[in-house]
Coordinates of C-alpha atoms in Angstrom, one line a residue:
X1 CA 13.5 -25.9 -7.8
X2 CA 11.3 -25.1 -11.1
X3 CA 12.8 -25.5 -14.5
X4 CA 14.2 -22.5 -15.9
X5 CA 12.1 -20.7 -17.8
X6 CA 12.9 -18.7 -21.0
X7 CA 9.7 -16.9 -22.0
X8 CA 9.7 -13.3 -24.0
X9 CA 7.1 -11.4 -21.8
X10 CA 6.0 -9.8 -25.1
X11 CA 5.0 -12.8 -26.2
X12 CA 2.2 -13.3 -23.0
X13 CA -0.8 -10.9 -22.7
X14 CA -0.9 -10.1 -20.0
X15 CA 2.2 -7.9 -20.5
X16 CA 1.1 -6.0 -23.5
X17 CA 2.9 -2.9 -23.2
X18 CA 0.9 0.0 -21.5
X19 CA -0.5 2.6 -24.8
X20 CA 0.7 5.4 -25.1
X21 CA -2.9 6.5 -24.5
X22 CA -3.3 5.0 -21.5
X23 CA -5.3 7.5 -19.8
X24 CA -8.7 6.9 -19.2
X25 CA -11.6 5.3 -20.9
X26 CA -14.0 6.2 -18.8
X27 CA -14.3 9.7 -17.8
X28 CA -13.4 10.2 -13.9
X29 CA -15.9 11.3 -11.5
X30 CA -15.6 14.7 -10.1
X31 CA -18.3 14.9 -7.5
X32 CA -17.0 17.4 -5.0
X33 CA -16.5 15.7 -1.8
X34 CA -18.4 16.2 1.4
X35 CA -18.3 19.4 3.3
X36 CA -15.2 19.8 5.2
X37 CA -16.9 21.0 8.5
X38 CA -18.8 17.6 8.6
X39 CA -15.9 15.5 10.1
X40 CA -12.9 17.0 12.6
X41 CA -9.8 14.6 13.1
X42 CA -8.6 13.9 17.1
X43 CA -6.1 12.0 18.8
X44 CA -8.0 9.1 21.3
X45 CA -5.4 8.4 23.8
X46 CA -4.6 6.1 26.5
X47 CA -5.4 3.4 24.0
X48 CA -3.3 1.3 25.6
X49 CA -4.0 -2.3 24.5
X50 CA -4.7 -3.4 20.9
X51 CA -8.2 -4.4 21.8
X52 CA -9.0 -0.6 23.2
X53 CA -7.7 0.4 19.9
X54 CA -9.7 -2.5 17.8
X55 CA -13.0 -1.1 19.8
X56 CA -12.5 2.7 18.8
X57 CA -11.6 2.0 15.1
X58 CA -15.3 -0.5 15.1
X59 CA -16.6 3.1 16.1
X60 CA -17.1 3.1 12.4
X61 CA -14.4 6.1 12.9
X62 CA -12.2 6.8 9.9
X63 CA -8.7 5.9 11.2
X64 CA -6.4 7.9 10.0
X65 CA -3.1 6.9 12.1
X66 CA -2.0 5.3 15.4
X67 CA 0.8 4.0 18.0
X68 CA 1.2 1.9 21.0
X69 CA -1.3 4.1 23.0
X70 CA -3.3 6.2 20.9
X71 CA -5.4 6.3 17.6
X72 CA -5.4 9.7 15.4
X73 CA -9.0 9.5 13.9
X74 CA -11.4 11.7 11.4
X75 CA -15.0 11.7 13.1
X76 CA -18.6 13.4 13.0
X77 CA -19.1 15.0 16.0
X78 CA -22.2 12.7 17.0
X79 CA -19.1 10.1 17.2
X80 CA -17.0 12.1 18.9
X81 CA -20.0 13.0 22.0
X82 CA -20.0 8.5 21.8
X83 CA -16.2 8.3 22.6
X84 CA -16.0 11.0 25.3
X85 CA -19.4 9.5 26.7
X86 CA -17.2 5.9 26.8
X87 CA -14.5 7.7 28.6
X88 CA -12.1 7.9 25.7
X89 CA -9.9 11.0 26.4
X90 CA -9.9 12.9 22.9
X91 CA -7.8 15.9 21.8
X92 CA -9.0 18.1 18.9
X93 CA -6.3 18.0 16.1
X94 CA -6.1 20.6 12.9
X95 CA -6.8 19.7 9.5
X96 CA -3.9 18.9 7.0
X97 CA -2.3 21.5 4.9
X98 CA -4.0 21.9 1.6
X99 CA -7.8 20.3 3.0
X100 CA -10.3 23.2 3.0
X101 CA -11.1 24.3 6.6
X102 CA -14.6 26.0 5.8
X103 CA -17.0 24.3 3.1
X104 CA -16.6 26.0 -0.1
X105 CA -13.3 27.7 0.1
X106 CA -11.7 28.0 -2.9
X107 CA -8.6 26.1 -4.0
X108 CA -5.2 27.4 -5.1
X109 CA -4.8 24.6 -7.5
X110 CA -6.6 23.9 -10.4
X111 CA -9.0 21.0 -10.5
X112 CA -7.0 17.7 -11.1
X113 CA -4.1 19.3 -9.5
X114 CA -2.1 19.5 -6.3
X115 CA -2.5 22.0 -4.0
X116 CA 0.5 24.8 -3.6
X117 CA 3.2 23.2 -2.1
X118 CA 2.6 19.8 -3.0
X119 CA 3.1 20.2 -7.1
X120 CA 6.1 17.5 -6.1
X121 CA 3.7 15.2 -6.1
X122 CA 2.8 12.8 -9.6
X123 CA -0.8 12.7 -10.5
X124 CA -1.9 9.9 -12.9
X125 CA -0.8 11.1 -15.9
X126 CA 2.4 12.2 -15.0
X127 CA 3.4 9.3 -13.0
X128 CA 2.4 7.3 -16.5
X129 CA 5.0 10.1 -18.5
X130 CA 7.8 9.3 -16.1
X131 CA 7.3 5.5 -16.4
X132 CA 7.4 5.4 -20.3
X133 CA 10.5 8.3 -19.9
X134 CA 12.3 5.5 -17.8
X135 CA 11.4 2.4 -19.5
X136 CA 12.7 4.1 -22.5
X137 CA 16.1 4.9 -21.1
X138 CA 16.7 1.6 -19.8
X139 CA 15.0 -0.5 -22.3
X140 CA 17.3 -3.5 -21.4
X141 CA 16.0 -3.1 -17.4
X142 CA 13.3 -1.8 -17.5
X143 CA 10.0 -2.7 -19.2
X144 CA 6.7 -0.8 -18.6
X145 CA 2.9 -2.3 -18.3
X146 CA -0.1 -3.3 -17.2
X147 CA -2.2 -5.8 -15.4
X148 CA -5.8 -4.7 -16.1
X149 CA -7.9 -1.6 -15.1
X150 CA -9.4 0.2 -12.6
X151 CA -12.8 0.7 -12.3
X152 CA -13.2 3.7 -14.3
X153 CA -11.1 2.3 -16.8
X154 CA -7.4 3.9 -15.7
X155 CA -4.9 1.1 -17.2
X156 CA -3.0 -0.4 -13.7
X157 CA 0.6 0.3 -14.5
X158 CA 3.2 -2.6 -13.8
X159 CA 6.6 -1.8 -13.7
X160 CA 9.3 -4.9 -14.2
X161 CA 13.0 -4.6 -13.2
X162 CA 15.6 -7.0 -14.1
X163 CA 19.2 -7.5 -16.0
X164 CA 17.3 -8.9 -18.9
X165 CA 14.1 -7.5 -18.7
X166 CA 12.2 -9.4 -21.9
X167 CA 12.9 -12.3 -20.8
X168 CA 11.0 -14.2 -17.6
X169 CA 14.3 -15.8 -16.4
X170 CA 14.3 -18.4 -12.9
X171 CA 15.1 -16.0 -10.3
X172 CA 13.3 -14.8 -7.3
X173 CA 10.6 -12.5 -7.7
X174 CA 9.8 -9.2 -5.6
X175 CA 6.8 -7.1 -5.5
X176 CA 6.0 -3.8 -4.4
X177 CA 3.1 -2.2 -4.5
X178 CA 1.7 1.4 -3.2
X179 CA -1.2 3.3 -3.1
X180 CA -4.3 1.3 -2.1
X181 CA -5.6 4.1 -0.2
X182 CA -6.4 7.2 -2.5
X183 CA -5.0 9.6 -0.4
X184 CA -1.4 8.2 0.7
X185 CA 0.1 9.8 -2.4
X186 CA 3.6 9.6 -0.5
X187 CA 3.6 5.8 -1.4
X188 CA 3.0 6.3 -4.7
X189 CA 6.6 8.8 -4.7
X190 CA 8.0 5.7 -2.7
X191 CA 6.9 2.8 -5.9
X192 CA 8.4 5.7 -8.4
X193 CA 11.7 6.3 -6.2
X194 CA 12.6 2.6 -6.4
X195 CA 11.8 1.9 -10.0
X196 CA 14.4 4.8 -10.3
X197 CA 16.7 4.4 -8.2
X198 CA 16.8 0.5 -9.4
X199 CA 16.8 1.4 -13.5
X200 CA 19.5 4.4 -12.5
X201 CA 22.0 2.0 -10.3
X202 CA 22.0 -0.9 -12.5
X203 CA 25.3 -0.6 -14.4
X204 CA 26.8 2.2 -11.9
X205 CA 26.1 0.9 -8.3
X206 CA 27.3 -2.3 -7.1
X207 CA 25.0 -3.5 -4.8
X208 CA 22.3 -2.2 -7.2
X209 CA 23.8 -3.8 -10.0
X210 CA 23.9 -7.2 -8.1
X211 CA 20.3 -7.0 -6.5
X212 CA 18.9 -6.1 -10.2
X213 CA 21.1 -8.8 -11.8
X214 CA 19.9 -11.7 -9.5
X215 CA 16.2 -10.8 -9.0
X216 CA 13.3 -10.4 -11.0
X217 CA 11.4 -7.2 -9.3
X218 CA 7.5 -6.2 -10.2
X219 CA 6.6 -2.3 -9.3
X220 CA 2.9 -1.4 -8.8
X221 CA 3.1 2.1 -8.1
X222 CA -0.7 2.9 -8.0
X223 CA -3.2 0.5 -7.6
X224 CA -6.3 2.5 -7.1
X225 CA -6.0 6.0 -9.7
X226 CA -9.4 6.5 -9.3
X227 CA -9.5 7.5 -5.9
X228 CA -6.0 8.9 -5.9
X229 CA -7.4 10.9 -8.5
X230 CA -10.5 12.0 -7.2
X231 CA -8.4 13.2 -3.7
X232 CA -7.5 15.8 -6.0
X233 CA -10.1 16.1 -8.6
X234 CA -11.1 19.7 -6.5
X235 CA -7.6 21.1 -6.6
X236 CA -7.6 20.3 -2.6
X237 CA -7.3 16.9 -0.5
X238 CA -10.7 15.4 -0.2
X239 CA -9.1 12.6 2.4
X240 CA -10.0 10.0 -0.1
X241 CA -9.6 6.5 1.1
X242 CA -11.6 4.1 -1.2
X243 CA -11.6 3.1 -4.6
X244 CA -14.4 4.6 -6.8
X245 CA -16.6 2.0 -7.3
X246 CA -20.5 2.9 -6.3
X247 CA -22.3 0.2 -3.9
X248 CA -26.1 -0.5 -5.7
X249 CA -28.5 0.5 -3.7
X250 CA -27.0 3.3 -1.9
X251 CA -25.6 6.8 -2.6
X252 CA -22.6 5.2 -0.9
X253 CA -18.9 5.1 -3.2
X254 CA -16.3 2.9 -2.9
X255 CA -14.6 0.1 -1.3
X256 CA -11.8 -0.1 0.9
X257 CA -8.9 -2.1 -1.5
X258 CA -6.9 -3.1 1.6
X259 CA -10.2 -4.6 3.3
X260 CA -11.6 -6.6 0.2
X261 CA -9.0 -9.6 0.4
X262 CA -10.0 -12.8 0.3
X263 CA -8.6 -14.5 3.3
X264 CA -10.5 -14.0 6.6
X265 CA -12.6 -11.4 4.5
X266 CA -14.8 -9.4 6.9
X267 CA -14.4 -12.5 9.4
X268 CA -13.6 -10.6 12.6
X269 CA -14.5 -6.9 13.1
X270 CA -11.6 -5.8 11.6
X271 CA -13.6 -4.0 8.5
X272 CA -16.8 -3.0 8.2
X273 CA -20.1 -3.9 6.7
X274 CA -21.0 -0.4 6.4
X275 CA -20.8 1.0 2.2
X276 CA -20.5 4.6 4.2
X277 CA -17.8 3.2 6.3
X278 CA -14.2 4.0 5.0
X279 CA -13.0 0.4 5.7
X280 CA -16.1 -1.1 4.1
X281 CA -15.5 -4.1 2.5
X282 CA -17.4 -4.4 -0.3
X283 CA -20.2 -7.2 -1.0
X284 CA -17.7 -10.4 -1.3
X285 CA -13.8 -10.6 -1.2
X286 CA -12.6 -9.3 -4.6
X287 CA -15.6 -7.4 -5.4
X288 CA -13.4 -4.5 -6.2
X289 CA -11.5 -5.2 -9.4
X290 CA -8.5 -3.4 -8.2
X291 CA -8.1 -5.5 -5.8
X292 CA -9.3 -9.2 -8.0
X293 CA -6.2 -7.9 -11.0
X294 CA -3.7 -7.6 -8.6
X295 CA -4.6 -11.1 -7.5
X296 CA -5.1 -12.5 -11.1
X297 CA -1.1 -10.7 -11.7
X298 CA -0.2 -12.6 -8.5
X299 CA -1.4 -16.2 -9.4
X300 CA -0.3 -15.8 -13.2
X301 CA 3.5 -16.2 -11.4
X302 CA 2.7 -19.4 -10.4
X303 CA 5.0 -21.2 -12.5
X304 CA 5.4 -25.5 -12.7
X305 CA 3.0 -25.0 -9.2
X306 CA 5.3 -22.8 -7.4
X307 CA 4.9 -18.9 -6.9
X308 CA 7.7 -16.9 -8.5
X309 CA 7.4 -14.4 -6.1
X310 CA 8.5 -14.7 -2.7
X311 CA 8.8 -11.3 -1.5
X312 CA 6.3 -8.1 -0.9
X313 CA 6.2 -4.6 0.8
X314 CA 2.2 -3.0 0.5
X315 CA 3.1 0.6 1.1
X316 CA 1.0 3.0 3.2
X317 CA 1.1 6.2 5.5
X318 CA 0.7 7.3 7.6
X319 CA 2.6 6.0 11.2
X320 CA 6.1 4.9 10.5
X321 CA 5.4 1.1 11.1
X322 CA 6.4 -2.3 9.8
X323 CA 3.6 -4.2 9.9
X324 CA 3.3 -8.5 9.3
X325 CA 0.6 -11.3 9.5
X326 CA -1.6 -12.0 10.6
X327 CA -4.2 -9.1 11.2
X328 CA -7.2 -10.9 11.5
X329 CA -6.0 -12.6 14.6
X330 CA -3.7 -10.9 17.6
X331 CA -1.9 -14.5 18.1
X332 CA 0.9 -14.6 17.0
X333 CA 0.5 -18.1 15.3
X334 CA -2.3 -19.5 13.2
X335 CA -3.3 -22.0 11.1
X336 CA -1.1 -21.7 8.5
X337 CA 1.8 -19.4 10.2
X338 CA 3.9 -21.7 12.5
X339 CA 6.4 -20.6 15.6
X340 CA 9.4 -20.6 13.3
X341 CA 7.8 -18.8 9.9
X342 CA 6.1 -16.3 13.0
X343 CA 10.5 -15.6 14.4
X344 CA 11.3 -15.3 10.5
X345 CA 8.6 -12.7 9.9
X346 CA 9.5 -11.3 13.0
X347 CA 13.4 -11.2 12.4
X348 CA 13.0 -9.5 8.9
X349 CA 10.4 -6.8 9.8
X350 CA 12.6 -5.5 12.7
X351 CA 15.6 -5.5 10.8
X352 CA 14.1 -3.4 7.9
X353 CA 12.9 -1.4 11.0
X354 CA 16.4 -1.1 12.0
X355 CA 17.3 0.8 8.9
X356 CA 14.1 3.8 9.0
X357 CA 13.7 4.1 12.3
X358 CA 10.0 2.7 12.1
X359 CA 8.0 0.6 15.1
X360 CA 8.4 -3.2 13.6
X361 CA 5.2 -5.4 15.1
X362 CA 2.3 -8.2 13.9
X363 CA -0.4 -6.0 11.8
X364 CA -2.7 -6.8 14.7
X365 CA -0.7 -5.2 17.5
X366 CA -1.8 -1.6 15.8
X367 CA -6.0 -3.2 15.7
X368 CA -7.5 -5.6 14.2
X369 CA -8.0 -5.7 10.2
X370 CA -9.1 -8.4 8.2
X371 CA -9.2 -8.9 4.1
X372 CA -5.7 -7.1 4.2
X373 CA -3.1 -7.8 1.1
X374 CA -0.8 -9.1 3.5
X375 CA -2.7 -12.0 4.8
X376 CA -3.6 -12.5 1.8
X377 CA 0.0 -12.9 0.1
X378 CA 0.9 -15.8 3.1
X379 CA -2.1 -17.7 3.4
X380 CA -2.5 -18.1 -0.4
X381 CA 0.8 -18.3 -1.7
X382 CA 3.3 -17.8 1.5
X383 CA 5.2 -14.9 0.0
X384 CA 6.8 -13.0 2.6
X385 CA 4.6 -9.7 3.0
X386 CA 4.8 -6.8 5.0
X387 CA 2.9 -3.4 5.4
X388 CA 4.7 -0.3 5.4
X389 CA 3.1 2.8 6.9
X390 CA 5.7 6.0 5.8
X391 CA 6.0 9.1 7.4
X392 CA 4.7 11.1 9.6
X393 CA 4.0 9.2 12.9
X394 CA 1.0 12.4 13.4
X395 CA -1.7 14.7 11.3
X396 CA -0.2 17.2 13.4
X397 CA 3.2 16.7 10.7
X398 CA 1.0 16.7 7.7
X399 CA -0.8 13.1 8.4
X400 CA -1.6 12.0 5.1
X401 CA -0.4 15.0 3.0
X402 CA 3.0 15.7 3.5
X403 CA 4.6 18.8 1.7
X404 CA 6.4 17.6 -1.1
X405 CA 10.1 18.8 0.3
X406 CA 9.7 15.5 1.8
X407 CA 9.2 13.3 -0.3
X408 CA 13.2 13.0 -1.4
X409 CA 14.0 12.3 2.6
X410 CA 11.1 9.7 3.1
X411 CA 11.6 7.7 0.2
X412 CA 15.4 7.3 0.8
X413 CA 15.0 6.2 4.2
X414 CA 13.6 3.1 3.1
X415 CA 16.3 2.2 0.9
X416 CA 17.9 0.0 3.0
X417 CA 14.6 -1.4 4.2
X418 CA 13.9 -2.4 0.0
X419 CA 17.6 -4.2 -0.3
X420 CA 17.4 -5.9 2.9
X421 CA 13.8 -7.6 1.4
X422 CA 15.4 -7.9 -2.0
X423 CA 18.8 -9.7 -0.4
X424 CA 16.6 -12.2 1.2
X425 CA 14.1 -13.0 -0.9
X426 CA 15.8 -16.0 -2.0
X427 CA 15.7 -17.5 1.0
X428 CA 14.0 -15.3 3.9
X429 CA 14.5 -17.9 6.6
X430 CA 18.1 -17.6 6.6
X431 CA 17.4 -14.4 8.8
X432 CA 17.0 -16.9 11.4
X433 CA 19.2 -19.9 10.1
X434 CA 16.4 -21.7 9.2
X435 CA 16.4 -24.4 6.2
X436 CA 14.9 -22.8 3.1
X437 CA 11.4 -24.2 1.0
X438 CA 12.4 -26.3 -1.6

């Protein structure tokens, strides 16, 4: 085990605490997005195999959603004519609530805003009120940062969670982070409703009280503002994916965060190569620096050559899945991931599935991806990571924008899911009454 560690986190850099003008240095960009008309969203079904489902999301399609037999995608219609012309059965599906249906149709909201009925929802700046407001109330439990900055210069806010919060103290460590994708602002309510419900039970709720007390817990509850900002910038959903980082050379914006991963980076058709592409994956792994300060935050916990954190849920919508590694490959074992640490991951991920009623399975049984967080986390440090994809399961519930009278029900329903990963994070291979890493 390491040697306990007594270190003031005011005392390191990297947690200097978050200004109080922490907006943003660089003024956002507030290009409208492309014409609504230009893309449709359908259901592919009879997609039946991962590999049928790998093939259409290579399509260069932007995935929006899928299950054990079909794929819910955004496409042009020249893609569409390729994918019926394949023999892909396709239904036409409506666009989400609050997304323009003809080009130019004037919002309800104002321009940075949510659209009506989704004011529920936290842009940047509120998200960053609510933190300090919290922080503040709990100073002893709850301590408010951050790890670096987006691309436009948002600061990355960093939540920490523990009995004795100014202190870095020898306990396991647990991360969560949400919003990678700009538009799954439902994870981003999910990153803020445990930071709450964690600073609110400590002192009040037992099993709260004890999972705070013996754990050190890290909150990233938006790790790519600029895109989550520009989904909005309009005052309607501009289906934003990518960060906002242009590509030289092309007119082309943005990377995909959860593509631009350094292991297996754009090794096996699981991302593309294509700056236009939604999952492109930038010019080399960690191109994006969303994605390289999150990693920097991640190796800084390596502590006496052994990383402090040994837990981690990547939030997404939309599908109602638990996803674990690897992605890159659909074997279930790889160099790296053994039979028994394959049963463990296995084991956890269907009992946190147990508690929300989502479809536990290996990242890869959905289609290949590769350069994803989650592979990342294992291969580099073996923390225990896992993908969730929230509510809905369709586009025809709201797909990626939800109305924000659910946001209360779809956080809660992963309570259980958070203290089952916090409960086992010291030892995640007792799940299976296997020996612990010493």
């Amino acid at each position: 085990m390491p040697l306990r560690r007594v270190v003031v986190i005011a005392a390191l850099a990297l947690f200097a605490p978050l200004a109080a003008t922490a907006a943003v240095s660089a003024a956002p960009s507030t290009a409208p997005p492309p014409p609504a008309g230009q893309q449709s969203n359908y259901r592919v079904q009879g997609l039946l195999t991962a590999l049928q489902r790998s093939e259409v999301a290579r399509e260069g399609v932007d995935v929006l959603g899928g299950g054990r037999d079909y794929l819910e995608v955004r496409a042009t219609a020249q893609q569409a004519d390729r994918m019926r012309a394949s023999g892909l059965n396709l239904m036409a599906l409506p666009a989400a609530p609050g997304v323009p249906a003809t080009p130019g149709l004037p919002s309800l909201a104002q321009a940075g805003q949510f659209p009506l009925g989704y004011a529920g929802y936290h842009t940047y700046a509120e998200l960053t009120d609510e933190l300090k407001s919290v922080a503040a109330a709990h100073p002893g439990q709850v301590a408010l940062s951050s790890y670096g900055r987006s691309y436009e210069g948002r600061a990355l806010p960093l939540v920490k969670i523990s009995d004795n919060v100014g202190v870095d103290q020898n306990k396991p460590e647990v991360l969560f982070t949400c919003g990678q994708h700009a538009r799954e602002h439902l994870t981003i309510e999910m990153c803020l409703h445990i930071v709450h419900r964690l600073a609110e039970g400590y002192g009040s709720d037992p099993g709260i009280t004890q999972l705070v007390h013996s754990r050190e817990i890290w909150v990233m509850p938006m790790t790519n503002p600029d895109g989550s900002e520009f989904d909005i910038a309009q005052g309607s959903f501009a289906y934003w994916r990518k960060n906002r980082q242009p590509n030289p050379g092309t007119a082309d914006i943005g990377t995909d965060l959860n593509r631009n991963w350094g292991t297996q980076w754009a090794c096996c058709g699981g991302s593309s190569s294509n700056p236009a592409d939604e999952t492109y994956h930038g010019p080399g792994p960690f191109s994006a620096p969303e994605t390289a300060q999150i990693r920097d935050f991640v190796n800084s916990r390596v502590i006496g050559g052994r990383e402090q954190i040994t837990a981690h849920i990547d939030f997404h919508t939309f599908s109602e899945l638990v996803l674990w590694p690897f992605g890159f490959t659909t074997n279930d074992t790889a160099p790296g991931l053994d039979g028994a640490e394959a049963r463990t991951f296995q084991a956890l991920g269907k009992a946190m599935a147990a508690t929300n009623g989502y479809t536990p399975e290996q990242e890869s049984d959905l289609y290949i991806t590769d350069g994803a967080v989650t592979d990342w986390m294992w291969a580099q440090h073996h923390v225990w990571s896992y993908t969730f994809e929230m509510y809905p399961t369709s586009e025809l519930q709201g797909g990626f924008y939800p109305p924000d009278t659910e946001i209360k029900s779809q956080t809660e329903r992963n309570d259980k899911a958070v203290d089952l990963l916090l409960g086992y994070a010291d030892c995640v291979p007792r799940i299976i009454s296997a020996p612990c890493s010493t």
